[in-house]
Amino acid sequence: MAWWNDLEPLKQEALAAFAAAGDLTALDQARAAWLGSHGRFTALMKHLGSLPKEERPAAGKAMNAVKAELEAALAARRRELELEAARPKVPYDFTLPGRRRRVGRLHPLTQVIEDIVRSFRRLGFAVADGPELEDEYHCFDALNTPADHPARDTQDTFYLPDPAGPRGRWLLRTHTSSVQIRVMESQPPPVRIIVPGRVYRRDNADATHNPTFHQIEGLYVDRGVTVGDLKGTVEHVFRELMGRDVRIRFRPHYFSYTEPSYEIDFSNALTRKMGREWLEIAGCGMVNPVVFETVGYDPEVWTGWAFGFGIERIAMLRYGIPDIRLFYENDLRFLHQF
Ligand code: DAH
C-alpha cells in the first residue's frame, strides 16, 4: 500500500494539534507548523511532484481531501477561539436588568405653551415669532403707548446701552405684543396668530414675579370680528386647558392698543380653594383703530381682537405651584413631577 493511502495517522495528529491550540496565537502557530510554507503537510504536497506519473492522480486526490478536512477544522477552531476572546473576562450575569436611561420630559412651562398652541391651532391660528431684543417703536410707539407710560420708564424696562436706532432705543421686549406689529407690518389682513415667547421686566423676584417670564399673545384680524368671538375663543381654550368647570369673566380695563379693553378673570375649583373666586390672568380687547392705521390696515374695513396671557400664571394655577421661582431653578425634584 502506497504511503498516500495511509494519511490517517498524520491527519489525526494535525487535528489534535488544532484542537489543542488554546488561543488564536497558538492556533496560528499550529497552522504554520502543518499548512504553512514550511509545514509538515505542505512538505508532503511538495513531494507529490517527484512521484511516478501514474501514481500522481490518486496521490493528489487523497492529499487534497485531507487538506480540505484540515482547513475546515482550522476554520471551526478559529471561530470558537474568536468567540471566546470576545467574551467578557469578568463573569457576567446576563439576567440582570439593563441600565435604564431616564427619559427626559418637557418643562412644565413648555407643556402649557404646547397645550395652548395645540388648542389654538385647531381653531386655525398659526404660530408667529419675533425678536426678544426689540426697539421702542415695536414695543411701544406702534402700540399707541404714550411716552409717559410707566412701561417705558427705565425703572420698568431693560434698555440696552447701545445708541438708539431709527426705531428708538433698543430694549428687551416687555411683552409679546410687539410681535402683533411685526406680523401686521409683514402681511395683509386677515391675520390669525398666536405668539408664545419670553419677555423681560425690571421686577425683583418674589413668589409671583420674575424679571423674565413667558407670555402668549393672540391676534385675530378680519371683517366683522366681535368681543363675542374673543370671549368665546378664550373660554373654549381655557376649558380645554384647565377643565370644564372653568369660568371666565371680562372686566373693563385700559390698554392703549385696544379699545375697548378688558382684563380676563379666571375661576375654577382651585382658585376657590386658594380663597379667591376670581384670579386675573390676561389682558385683551378689540384692536385700537389707531394701531391698524399705524401698520397700514384700513380701520374702516378691518376689525380685530388681541390678548396676552401670562404662561407662568396659568401653569401655577394648573399644577398648584405656589412660587414662580420654582420654574427657573432646574431642580429635578421639582421638574420630574410634571
Ligand atoms: N401686553 C399686555 C401685558 O403685557 C397684555 C395684553 C393686553 C396683550 C391687551 C394684548 C392686549 O394683546 O390686547 O400686560
CSV table of C-alpha atoms and ligand atoms in Angstrom, one decimal, residues 174-175 177 180 201 215 217-218 255 257-258 283-285 306-308, ligand 1:
chain,number,residue,atom,x,y,z
A,174,THR,CA,-41.6,93.8,27.9
A,175,HIS,CA,-44.4,91.9,26.2
A,177,SER,CA,-47.5,92.5,21.8
A,180,GLN,CA,-48.5,91.9,16.6
A,201,ARG,CA,-39.2,93.4,33.1
A,215,GLN,CA,-46.5,85.2,27.5
A,217,GLU,CA,-50.1,86.8,22.5
A,218,GLY,CA,-53.1,86.3,20.3
A,255,PHE,CA,-54.7,99.2,27.3
A,257,TYR,CA,-53.6,99.4,21.8
A,258,THR,CA,-57.1,98.0,22.4
A,283,GLY,CA,-55.3,91.3,29.2
A,284,CYS,CA,-57.3,91.7,26.0
A,285,GLY,CA,-59.5,93.9,23.8
A,306,ALA,CA,-55.9,90.7,20.7
A,307,PHE,CA,-54.9,89.2,24.1
A,308,GLY,CA,-51.9,88.5,26.2
B,1,DAH,N1,-49.2,93.3,26.7
B,1,DAH,C1,-50.1,93.2,27.8
B,1,DAH,C2,-49.2,92.9,29.1
B,1,DAH,O1,-48.1,92.6,28.9
B,1,DAH,C3,-51.1,92.1,27.7
B,1,DAH,C4,-52.1,92.5,26.7
B,1,DAH,C5,-53.2,93.2,26.9
B,1,DAH,C6,-51.9,92.0,25.4
B,1,DAH,C7,-54.1,93.5,26.0
B,1,DAH,C8,-52.8,92.3,24.4
B,1,DAH,C9,-53.9,93.1,24.7
B,1,DAH,O2,-52.7,91.8,23.1
B,1,DAH,O3,-54.8,93.3,23.7
B,1,DAH,O4,-49.6,93.1,30.2
